[in-house]
XYZ file of C-alpha atoms in Angstrom:
679
model
C -15.363 -2.666 12.610
C -17.143 -4.981 10.211
C -14.766 -7.401 8.555
C -14.898 -8.747 5.038
C -13.230 -11.252 2.779
C -11.118 -8.463 1.294
C -10.216 -6.691 4.522
C -10.429 -9.093 7.441
C -10.247 -7.407 10.824
C -11.092 -7.747 14.479
C -14.822 -7.885 14.984
C -14.979 -6.330 18.452
C -13.413 -3.112 19.648
C -12.333 -4.197 23.104
C -9.629 -6.568 21.875
C -10.494 -9.085 24.682
C -11.820 -12.615 24.177
C -15.038 -13.846 25.718
C -14.263 -16.331 28.475
C -17.494 -18.295 28.320
C -18.453 -21.965 28.300
C -19.380 -23.707 25.091
C -22.947 -24.705 24.296
C -25.017 -26.398 21.627
C -25.257 -25.329 18.001
C -27.632 -22.423 17.361
C -30.684 -22.483 15.132
C -29.660 -20.181 12.306
C -32.067 -18.187 10.161
C -31.326 -17.154 6.595
C -32.890 -14.045 5.090
C -32.507 -12.751 1.549
C -32.954 -9.047 0.846
C -32.607 -7.206 -2.480
C -29.679 -4.822 -2.878
C -31.022 -1.242 -2.972
C -30.714 0.849 -6.132
C -28.602 4.003 -6.188
C -27.229 6.356 -8.822
C -25.023 4.262 -11.132
C -21.517 5.839 -11.344
C -20.227 7.432 -14.553
C -16.606 7.231 -13.471
C -13.211 6.916 -15.233
C -15.010 7.032 -18.599
C -14.482 9.982 -20.957
C -17.525 11.664 -22.454
C -17.273 10.923 -26.181
C -18.543 13.460 -28.741
C -20.082 11.633 -31.698
C -20.066 12.725 -35.325
C -23.313 14.286 -36.509
C -24.829 15.558 -39.728
C -26.292 18.963 -40.567
C -29.482 19.724 -38.663
C -28.972 16.774 -36.314
C -28.539 17.462 -32.584
C -25.020 16.818 -31.311
C -24.805 13.521 -29.452
C -22.495 12.179 -26.746
C -21.720 8.771 -25.247
C -20.720 7.770 -21.742
C -21.093 4.651 -19.587
C -20.986 3.532 -15.954
C -19.044 0.937 -14.018
C -21.181 -1.729 -12.331
C -19.864 -5.236 -11.671
C -23.160 -6.388 -10.118
C -26.007 -5.601 -12.506
C -23.831 -4.605 -15.468
C -22.806 -1.337 -17.061
C -25.271 1.365 -18.063
C -24.584 3.323 -21.246
C -26.121 6.683 -22.073
C -26.507 8.321 -25.483
C -27.427 11.923 -24.765
C -27.924 14.860 -27.114
C -27.068 18.523 -26.580
C -30.526 19.147 -25.083
C -30.195 16.412 -22.465
C -32.497 13.915 -24.194
C -31.107 10.455 -23.503
C -31.391 6.829 -24.487
C -30.127 4.351 -21.913
C -28.522 1.015 -22.781
C -28.204 -1.789 -20.212
C -25.388 -4.322 -20.493
C -25.665 -7.591 -18.601
C -22.694 -9.044 -16.700
C -19.884 -9.795 -17.377
C -19.900 -6.345 -19.009
C -19.033 -4.332 -15.896
C -17.982 -1.215 -17.766
C -16.278 0.197 -20.832
C -13.659 2.749 -19.870
C -12.630 2.952 -23.542
C -14.990 3.649 -26.439
C -14.669 4.822 -30.042
C -17.098 5.659 -32.830
C -16.441 3.718 -36.046
C -19.418 4.919 -38.127
C -22.597 6.973 -37.652
C -24.411 4.108 -35.943
C -21.662 2.000 -34.354
C -19.422 2.168 -31.303
C -16.671 -0.240 -30.295
C -16.278 -0.655 -26.535
C -13.629 -2.277 -24.376
C -13.448 -2.710 -20.619
C -11.644 -6.040 -20.338
C -8.879 -7.196 -22.665
C -10.579 -10.566 -23.188
C -13.398 -9.116 -25.278
C -14.375 -6.257 -27.570
C -18.018 -5.192 -27.858
C -19.669 -3.611 -30.895
C -22.828 -1.611 -30.151
C -25.358 -0.599 -32.808
C -26.862 2.601 -31.443
C -30.122 2.542 -33.402
C -31.132 -0.999 -32.504
C -29.210 -1.564 -29.295
C -27.762 -4.780 -30.735
C -24.579 -5.972 -29.049
C -21.940 -8.158 -30.702
C -19.238 -9.603 -28.449
C -15.848 -10.766 -29.775
C -13.483 -12.866 -27.680
C -9.903 -11.690 -28.182
C -7.877 -14.570 -26.745
C -5.908 -12.077 -24.655
C -5.445 -12.542 -20.888
C -7.967 -10.750 -18.650
C -7.176 -7.260 -17.458
C -8.915 -3.948 -16.863
C -8.710 -1.677 -19.917
C -8.594 1.958 -18.880
C -9.428 4.991 -21.010
C -7.292 6.005 -23.958
C -7.870 3.165 -26.425
C -6.695 4.148 -29.925
C -8.929 3.499 -32.928
C -7.801 3.640 -36.566
C -10.720 3.899 -39.056
C -8.419 3.413 -42.058
C -7.367 -0.103 -41.063
C -10.418 -0.940 -38.961
C -8.263 -1.711 -35.935
C -8.089 -0.613 -32.344
C -5.297 -0.806 -29.790
C -6.059 -1.419 -26.098
C -3.772 -2.105 -23.150
C -4.686 -3.764 -19.845
C -3.811 -2.914 -16.277
C -2.353 -6.006 -14.637
C -0.127 -7.012 -11.757
C 1.895 -9.505 -13.803
C 2.813 -9.272 -17.476
C 1.076 -6.206 -18.841
C -0.710 -7.109 -22.047
C -2.118 -5.172 -24.965
C -3.704 -6.068 -28.270
C -4.377 -4.855 -31.757
C -7.898 -5.907 -32.761
C -9.573 -5.919 -36.183
C -13.077 -4.775 -35.255
C -14.455 -5.028 -38.789
C -13.738 -8.743 -38.992
C -13.933 -9.458 -35.264
C -10.466 -11.007 -34.975
C -7.337 -10.284 -32.957
C -4.444 -9.029 -35.059
C -1.707 -9.181 -32.402
C -1.174 -9.587 -28.655
C 1.751 -7.864 -26.933
C 3.173 -8.354 -23.416
C 5.431 -6.238 -21.207
C 5.444 -3.216 -23.475
C 5.739 -0.801 -20.530
C 6.222 -0.901 -16.739
C 3.541 1.794 -16.373
C -0.033 0.894 -15.506
C -2.817 3.196 -16.674
C -3.659 4.139 -20.254
C -4.833 7.734 -20.157
C -5.295 9.157 -23.671
C -4.313 8.581 -27.289
C -3.918 10.677 -30.426
C -3.099 10.295 -34.113
C 0.457 11.211 -35.117
C -0.464 12.276 -38.652
C 1.531 9.527 -40.382
C -0.854 6.612 -39.842
C 0.540 5.778 -36.395
C -0.862 6.607 -32.957
C 0.546 7.612 -29.571
C -0.933 6.183 -26.362
C 0.005 7.787 -23.025
C 0.458 5.268 -20.187
C 1.060 6.626 -16.667
C 2.096 5.533 -13.158
C 4.622 5.233 -11.763
C 6.230 7.116 -14.674
C 5.024 8.083 -18.141
C 5.445 5.981 -21.268
C 4.396 7.033 -24.748
C 3.546 3.996 -26.863
C 3.712 4.358 -30.629
C 1.355 1.919 -32.375
C 1.459 1.231 -36.113
C -1.821 -0.400 -37.279
C -0.246 -1.398 -40.599
C 2.358 -3.645 -38.957
C 0.694 -4.105 -35.527
C 3.984 -3.088 -33.924
C 4.255 -1.196 -30.626
C 7.250 0.866 -29.564
C 7.801 2.443 -26.145
C 9.236 5.965 -26.299
C 11.097 7.741 -23.519
C 10.755 11.499 -23.134
C 13.933 13.543 -23.314
C 13.111 15.319 -20.056
C 13.646 13.582 -16.699
C 10.405 12.184 -15.352
C 9.289 12.960 -11.811
C 9.772 10.020 -9.419
C 6.094 10.158 -8.446
C 3.201 11.380 -10.565
C 1.389 14.211 -8.828
C -2.050 15.481 -9.821
C -0.908 17.375 -12.908
C 1.033 14.436 -14.305
C -1.639 11.804 -13.649
C -5.140 13.309 -13.872
C -3.967 15.970 -16.261
C -3.394 13.278 -18.905
C -7.078 12.249 -18.990
C -7.663 14.658 -21.879
C -5.130 16.194 -24.274
C -5.245 19.219 -26.551
C -3.171 20.026 -29.635
C -1.893 23.361 -30.899
C -3.378 23.050 -34.395
C -0.069 21.779 -35.805
C -0.211 18.263 -34.368
C 1.750 19.003 -31.189
C 0.071 17.726 -28.002
C 0.227 19.284 -24.543
C 1.168 16.847 -21.750
C 0.534 18.559 -18.365
C 3.652 18.352 -16.212
C 5.933 17.734 -19.196
C 5.000 20.263 -21.862
C 4.396 20.136 -25.605
C 5.138 16.887 -27.434
C 5.839 16.769 -31.162
C 5.005 13.259 -32.482
C 6.853 13.932 -35.735
C 10.119 14.691 -33.924
C 9.241 12.276 -31.093
C 10.356 14.729 -28.456
C 9.269 17.571 -26.217
C 9.398 21.052 -27.738
C 8.975 24.597 -26.512
C 5.499 26.078 -26.230
C 3.199 28.133 -23.984
C 2.677 27.032 -20.385
C -0.445 27.731 -18.303
C -0.293 29.440 -14.927
C -2.249 26.547 -13.375
C -2.177 22.789 -13.987
C -5.470 21.440 -15.263
C -6.895 18.737 -17.503
C -7.181 20.528 -20.855
C -10.190 19.168 -22.724
C -10.819 21.603 -25.580
C -9.200 24.302 -27.716
C -10.244 26.828 -30.306
C -7.741 29.254 -31.865
C -5.686 30.701 -28.976
C -7.976 29.604 -26.137
C -8.025 26.275 -24.305
C -10.560 25.030 -21.764
C -9.497 23.036 -18.725
C -10.958 21.416 -15.634
C -9.672 20.491 -12.220
C -11.828 18.145 -10.160
C -11.726 16.539 -6.735
C -14.725 14.354 -7.578
C -17.071 16.509 -5.497
C -16.841 19.649 -7.609
C -15.051 20.559 -10.805
C -13.786 24.036 -11.634
C -13.674 24.912 -15.337
C -11.369 27.639 -16.655
C -9.993 29.101 -19.891
C -6.314 29.404 -20.776
C -5.143 32.193 -23.044
C -2.310 30.452 -24.894
C -0.716 33.778 -25.814
C -0.563 35.286 -22.321
C -0.760 32.188 -20.100
C -3.623 33.839 -18.193
C -6.255 31.582 -16.591
C -9.838 32.811 -16.142
C -12.657 30.993 -14.374
C -15.661 29.848 -16.433
C -17.974 27.795 -14.195
C -18.159 24.993 -11.655
C -19.933 21.644 -11.993
C -20.971 19.462 -9.032
C -19.909 15.805 -8.683
C -17.940 15.837 -11.918
C -14.909 13.717 -12.784
C -12.280 15.377 -14.945
C -12.984 13.250 -18.044
C -16.776 13.677 -18.076
C -16.975 16.819 -20.203
C -16.172 18.092 -23.690
C -16.092 21.370 -25.586
C -18.561 21.095 -28.462
C -17.879 22.430 -31.934
C -20.235 25.346 -31.247
C -18.427 26.446 -28.072
C -20.603 24.752 -25.456
C -19.323 22.850 -22.432
C -21.256 19.588 -22.255
C -20.900 17.422 -19.160
C -22.286 14.273 -17.538
C -21.283 13.977 -13.896
C -20.683 10.886 -11.770
C -24.365 10.626 -10.844
C -25.799 10.965 -14.329
C -26.666 14.660 -14.248
C -26.369 16.322 -17.674
C -25.202 19.954 -17.987
C -24.657 22.372 -20.848
C -22.846 25.665 -20.258
C -21.839 28.456 -22.582
C -18.073 28.079 -22.940
C -17.407 31.822 -22.873
C -19.861 33.277 -20.367
C -20.091 30.161 -18.193
C -23.890 30.483 -18.122
C -25.778 27.259 -17.343
C -28.166 26.613 -20.234
C -29.581 23.117 -19.678
C -29.546 20.447 -17.010
C -31.278 17.054 -16.910
C -31.053 13.920 -14.760
C -30.546 10.694 -16.684
C -32.567 7.603 -15.598
C -29.593 5.497 -14.529
C -30.351 4.047 -11.088
C -29.065 0.491 -10.572
C -28.031 -1.996 -7.885
C -24.259 -1.853 -7.530
C -21.609 -4.198 -6.197
C -21.779 -4.103 -2.386
C -18.377 -2.966 -1.156
C -19.066 -2.362 2.519
C -21.786 -3.040 5.096
C -22.482 -1.738 8.595
C -25.361 -2.874 10.840
C -26.786 0.082 12.769
C -29.358 -1.734 14.959
C -31.719 -4.698 14.827
C -33.526 -3.316 11.763
C -31.163 -1.045 9.833
C -28.284 -2.017 7.564
C -26.081 0.526 5.780
C -24.344 -0.392 2.550
C -21.857 1.289 0.223
C -21.696 0.358 -3.486
C -18.402 0.246 -5.335
C -16.947 3.565 -6.601
C -20.128 5.665 -6.295
C -19.190 7.379 -2.989
C -22.821 6.889 -1.969
C -24.494 4.775 0.683
C -27.911 3.267 1.247
C -30.091 2.101 4.128
C -31.976 -1.204 4.085
C -34.736 -2.070 6.562
C -34.410 -5.728 7.481
C -38.000 -5.981 8.717
C -39.673 -5.245 5.385
C -36.901 -4.867 2.754
C -37.567 -1.177 2.115
C -34.560 0.956 1.285
C -33.355 4.471 0.554
C -30.439 6.017 -1.328
C -28.841 8.281 1.304
C -26.595 10.205 -1.099
C -22.930 10.867 -0.492
C -21.045 9.165 2.301
C -17.835 11.156 1.725
C -16.372 13.791 -0.603
C -14.585 12.992 -3.841
C -14.923 9.911 -5.983
C -14.559 6.352 -4.749
C -16.240 4.306 -2.065
C -16.390 3.535 1.648
C -13.694 1.029 2.590
C -13.938 0.859 6.401
C -16.483 1.747 9.063
C -16.893 1.844 12.845
C -19.837 2.161 15.228
C -18.820 4.154 18.317
C -20.955 6.190 20.693
C -24.086 6.015 18.571
C -22.264 7.392 15.507
C -21.066 5.644 12.371
C -17.638 6.511 10.980
C -16.702 5.929 7.327
C -13.166 5.888 5.903
C -13.306 6.388 2.136
C -11.180 6.183 -0.995
C -9.985 8.489 -2.653
C -8.132 10.696 -0.179
C -8.370 8.720 3.062
C -11.189 10.944 4.334
C -13.050 10.051 7.540
C -16.694 11.086 7.935
C -19.078 10.900 10.890
C -22.718 9.915 10.361
C -25.584 10.238 12.832
C -28.010 7.467 11.784
C -30.952 8.962 13.680
C -30.697 12.262 11.815
C -31.514 13.039 8.193
C -28.732 12.076 5.776
C -27.528 15.162 3.909
C -23.816 15.382 3.092
C -21.777 17.478 3.974
C -23.730 18.098 7.204
C -24.510 14.431 7.858
C -22.198 12.667 7.171
C -19.590 15.317 7.934
C -15.821 15.222 7.396
C -13.856 14.822 10.648
C -10.400 13.818 9.338
C -8.517 13.899 6.033
C -5.287 11.933 5.871
C -2.385 13.890 4.290
C -0.855 11.877 1.430
C -3.400 9.105 2.020
C -5.385 7.553 -0.802
C -7.058 4.173 -0.179
C -8.022 3.109 3.374
C -6.661 -0.418 3.694
C -6.980 -1.420 7.350
C -8.551 -0.165 10.548
C -9.293 -0.916 14.188
C -10.263 0.894 17.414
C -9.798 0.767 21.177
C -13.410 1.627 21.977
C -12.958 5.407 21.778
C -10.147 6.075 19.349
C -10.146 4.655 15.854
C -7.027 3.973 13.810
C -6.716 3.396 10.091
C -4.027 3.045 7.450
C -4.154 4.396 3.896
C -2.016 3.527 0.911
C -0.086 6.297 -0.759
C -1.161 7.440 -4.221
C -0.557 5.324 -7.313
C 3.127 4.929 -8.053
C 4.274 5.366 -4.434
C 5.237 2.789 -1.839
C 4.348 3.055 1.831
C 1.308 4.297 3.712
C -0.056 6.795 6.207
C -1.651 6.250 9.622
C -4.533 8.219 11.120
C -5.784 8.277 14.725
C -9.145 9.898 15.459
C -10.468 10.405 18.972
C -14.269 10.237 18.841
C -14.550 11.813 22.320
C -12.450 14.918 21.607
C -12.696 15.171 17.813
C -8.921 15.329 17.484
C -7.206 13.764 14.447
C -3.494 12.918 14.289
C -1.491 11.590 11.359
C 1.793 9.850 10.651
C 3.081 9.728 7.093
C 5.198 6.764 5.965
C 5.839 5.176 9.383
C 7.167 2.002 7.689
C 9.192 3.000 4.600
C 8.760 0.485 1.795
C 5.833 -1.231 3.540
C 2.081 -0.653 3.337
C -0.221 -1.674 6.195
C -2.972 -3.995 4.927
C -4.338 -5.338 8.259
C -4.505 -3.573 11.622
C -5.722 -4.854 15.012
C -5.877 -3.412 18.517
C -3.991 -5.651 20.955
C -5.454 -5.003 24.397
C -2.807 -7.088 26.169
C -0.007 -4.716 25.110
C -2.149 -1.614 24.410
C -0.619 -1.373 20.959
C -1.481 -1.908 17.318
C -0.548 -5.046 15.397
C -0.035 -4.364 11.703
C 0.288 -6.809 8.826
C 2.135 -5.353 5.848
C 2.674 -5.641 2.111
C 5.723 -4.742 -0.004
C 3.713 -3.427 -2.992
C 2.355 -0.001 -3.791
C -1.365 0.436 -4.327
C -2.530 -1.850 -7.136
C 1.114 -2.932 -7.574
C 1.761 0.427 -9.245
C 5.287 1.005 -7.876
C 8.531 -0.982 -8.030
C 9.272 -2.838 -4.798
C 12.028 -1.627 -2.472
C 11.936 -4.630 -0.109
C 11.631 -8.401 -0.469
C 10.015 -9.281 2.840
C 6.867 -8.052 4.573
C 6.622 -7.976 8.360
C 4.316 -7.946 11.340
C 4.892 -4.659 13.141
C 3.821 -3.567 16.618
C 2.931 0.148 16.449
C 2.721 2.659 19.290
C -0.834 4.117 19.322
C 0.433 7.446 20.668
C 3.275 8.246 18.273
C 1.972 5.982 15.457
C 5.551 4.784 15.010
C 6.866 1.199 15.043
C 7.932 -0.344 18.349
C 8.946 -3.809 17.174
C 9.184 -5.450 13.773
C 9.147 -9.134 12.830
C 10.151 -9.867 9.244
C 9.419 -13.073 7.383
C 12.517 -15.204 6.875
C 12.158 -15.284 3.092
C 10.688 -13.417 0.116
C 6.912 -12.895 0.205
C 4.272 -10.433 -0.960
C 2.249 -9.833 2.193
C 1.597 -10.985 5.746
C -1.842 -10.440 7.320
C -2.867 -10.364 10.974
C -6.397 -11.681 10.466
C -7.923 -11.920 13.947
C -7.593 -13.126 17.522
C -7.555 -16.789 18.501
C -7.161 -16.087 22.236
C -6.261 -13.132 24.431
C -2.730 -12.834 23.035
C -2.699 -15.219 20.048
C -3.501 -14.173 16.478
C -4.245 -16.028 13.272
C -1.957 -14.765 10.497
C -1.567 -15.553 6.800
C 1.562 -15.106 4.661
C 1.106 -14.697 0.920
C 4.316 -15.919 -0.694
C 3.209 -15.423 -4.299
C 0.236 -16.087 -6.587
C -1.753 -18.992 -5.136
C 0.766 -19.591 -2.335
C -0.601 -18.930 1.156
C 0.439 -20.232 4.564
C -1.185 -19.651 7.942
C 0.409 -19.464 11.375
C -0.182 -18.090 14.846
C 1.535 -15.064 16.328
C 1.702 -14.277 20.049
C 1.787 -10.677 21.228
C 2.931 -11.883 24.659
C 5.929 -13.766 23.249
C 6.292 -12.305 19.762
C 8.366 -14.202 17.216
C 7.956 -14.835 13.503
C 8.030 -18.557 12.696
C 10.053 -19.855 9.770
C 8.056 -20.048 6.555
C 8.776 -23.785 6.439
C 6.961 -24.190 9.776
C 3.809 -22.427 8.560
C 0.780 -24.467 7.455
C 0.020 -24.305 3.717
C -3.455 -23.357 2.543
C -4.878 -25.316 -0.414
C -4.615 -23.644 -3.813
C -7.763 -21.635 -4.473
C -8.459 -21.163 -0.770
C -10.015 -17.821 0.016
C -9.367 -15.564 2.973
C -9.966 -16.296 6.621
C -12.515 -13.808 7.949
C -12.503 -12.877 11.621
C -15.772 -13.020 13.567
C -16.927 -11.393 16.782
C -15.773 -14.441 18.767
C -12.032 -15.091 19.263
C -10.955 -18.331 17.667
C -13.903 -18.495 15.274
C -13.222 -17.665 11.620
C -15.073 -18.019 8.371
C -13.120 -19.618 5.566
C -14.055 -19.368 1.895
C -13.194 -22.308 -0.327
C -14.555 -23.028 -3.795
C -17.824 -21.167 -3.234
C -18.371 -22.695 0.212
C -18.276 -20.643 3.402
C -17.368 -22.683 6.462
C -17.096 -21.735 10.123
C -13.773 -22.860 11.628
C -12.631 -23.061 15.221
C -8.938 -22.216 14.877
C -8.253 -22.950 18.543
C -7.959 -26.552 17.433
C -8.072 -26.142 13.646
C -11.397 -27.820 12.895
C -14.310 -26.979 10.648
C -17.506 -26.858 12.719
C -20.249 -25.834 10.270
C -20.957 -25.001 6.642
C -22.800 -21.694 6.413
C -23.421 -21.432 2.676
C -22.577 -23.130 -0.595
C -22.736 -21.384 -3.970
C -20.535 -19.665 -6.521
C -22.518 -16.417 -6.641
C -21.018 -14.635 -3.619
C -19.126 -11.402 -4.262
C -18.156 -10.559 -0.696
C -18.572 -11.840 2.846
C -18.914 -9.576 5.895
C -19.249 -10.265 9.607
C -20.454 -8.047 12.416
C -21.466 -9.033 15.923
C -23.180 -12.442 15.721
C -24.172 -12.349 12.050
C -22.773 -13.083 8.595
C -23.690 -11.126 5.472
C -23.081 -12.603 2.020
C -23.481 -10.249 -0.930
C -24.382 -11.574 -4.375
C -24.933 -9.503 -7.509
C -28.571 -8.957 -6.547
C -29.166 -9.619 -2.854
C -27.832 -9.688 0.681
C -27.976 -13.083 2.406
C -28.163 -12.553 6.165
C -27.282 -15.546 8.367
C -27.713 -15.230 12.136
C -26.829 -16.115 14.791
C -23.355 -17.191 13.779
C -22.621 -18.814 17.134
C -24.678 -19.898 20.133
C -25.284 -17.136 22.650
C -22.964 -18.652 25.272
C -20.212 -20.038 23.070
C -19.265 -22.877 20.785
C -19.812 -26.524 21.620
C -16.932 -29.010 21.608
C -18.957 -31.102 19.165
C -17.878 -30.365 15.543
C -21.498 -29.431 14.824
C -21.736 -27.248 17.875
C -21.238 -23.842 16.306
């Protein structure tokens, strides 16, 4: 499995060190290759219907997420005619947007800045807010009367939000710790000058914002909340409909009356969906798995649900019901659709020109000439020819929305584990890429969401997935590439999530490093101490457990130093890391006080193909370290432009915003010299 700075792992599948003599330093070559372009992802961003005058085509706004080349915005009319806007970094994306006049949008993707876009000219004005950084999700509220907006940020510490005066470009107020929940989902006007913002996971909070006073109040519903948000409670909140009297429908809870500030009786649908439009006694809803969305109508009088149409590759927030009864949609890959809302007939489809180079999230070398890469959150993958730099977008790597997190090369096949859903796919690199035939799904982890760690024993591969947002714990999957059999174990370590996983050949077991947080810190902790756990590969249950002797966030088993010795890192808190060695032959967790501190700002250790040799990131410099005696033996690269570092076999891959830097060989063919320069 290829290892990276975000998911360090064993670089060979056998689990055995190479017992070879050391030799002189190799002559390394450095090659730079451009990152291939793929379909830029319109994801997590609601399609926004814009106001229009008589005789003017209806227009809609949506944007992508791209932390490498910057977000792409699309202004598209009801016929599919589009104008594309390119935003340079640091503008990765704008999950929240609002129209403030016929020619102006305000956009927010990070709490530190608000962007004003003039549609006619493309002019961009950027306003620094003074708020701490944090990802702003959808659901920003905008009040045209006062000229203010309210946005809240997802963060692992104090959760911040702000009221911003977009007319004058100044921050009106900054709030902290207004809710323990994480994701803003939708907002609506209450009819009295105030606004409600729904914030979900692990529970549901309704924030009531008053633009006149810049005050924010958290409201609790008078019905018990579920302990974990399922699909209807979480995705169902991406869009909200009203009943014509100001009452809003919250899927999973029911009808909410903002005047009474409580849930009230009202019609319930037969099926949970994201309800995105209503006219009279009919509502339109969608349910999407990221690969295909099913659209249906809800008769509010009878509760009956009737199918309307299906839309490929559509996220649940990427469609609206127009004022003339049309379903308008832009899917994840920039395909525009218009359907008749009653008959479901497809009337228009266009492809928007939105290809871009995305943030490289995973790499896998196939052979001497071919490199596979997966951009962030597009669920696609590309192939790059190292000999001449030519490339191809290979389409989907896995179903749903998300990205490849882990991969393996076994028996001439490539295996991808992907978020969301913990799905495993098998790809034959010598056959034409055409999902779902190639790659094809071979395992789907029950209750799994984000693949976090993986390893293999040469034939069987093992990987862990976090539970869904708001839940602690994890799931484990074992897939036998020879027989095609998949086996699963849900929540083998209650309260702990596996974040690193290695095959220990000496004991024929799995070594797991764990974390006490839920995915994206979206659930309250149940434990204070993480642990290293030895896991039985047959039952996928723990055999032995070694807890840290004090509070900490996470402990990682990074890679092998020798046949039974492993380099591990304990993360005690923000900026507090300590490294130590762990022996599978004589397992024992050292006291935290005996562990070696890592300097503040030190990046991860990254395992290489050779036991004992690790790459260490520090202040933009990537050094090769021999951890058998704790010495730095070579500097591989210096620069502050690296997004991610990967290793596979005897090579290092550094990904910037625009290119892949390939450094090989990492080590001499026969080993590493005793001389500090002998790597």
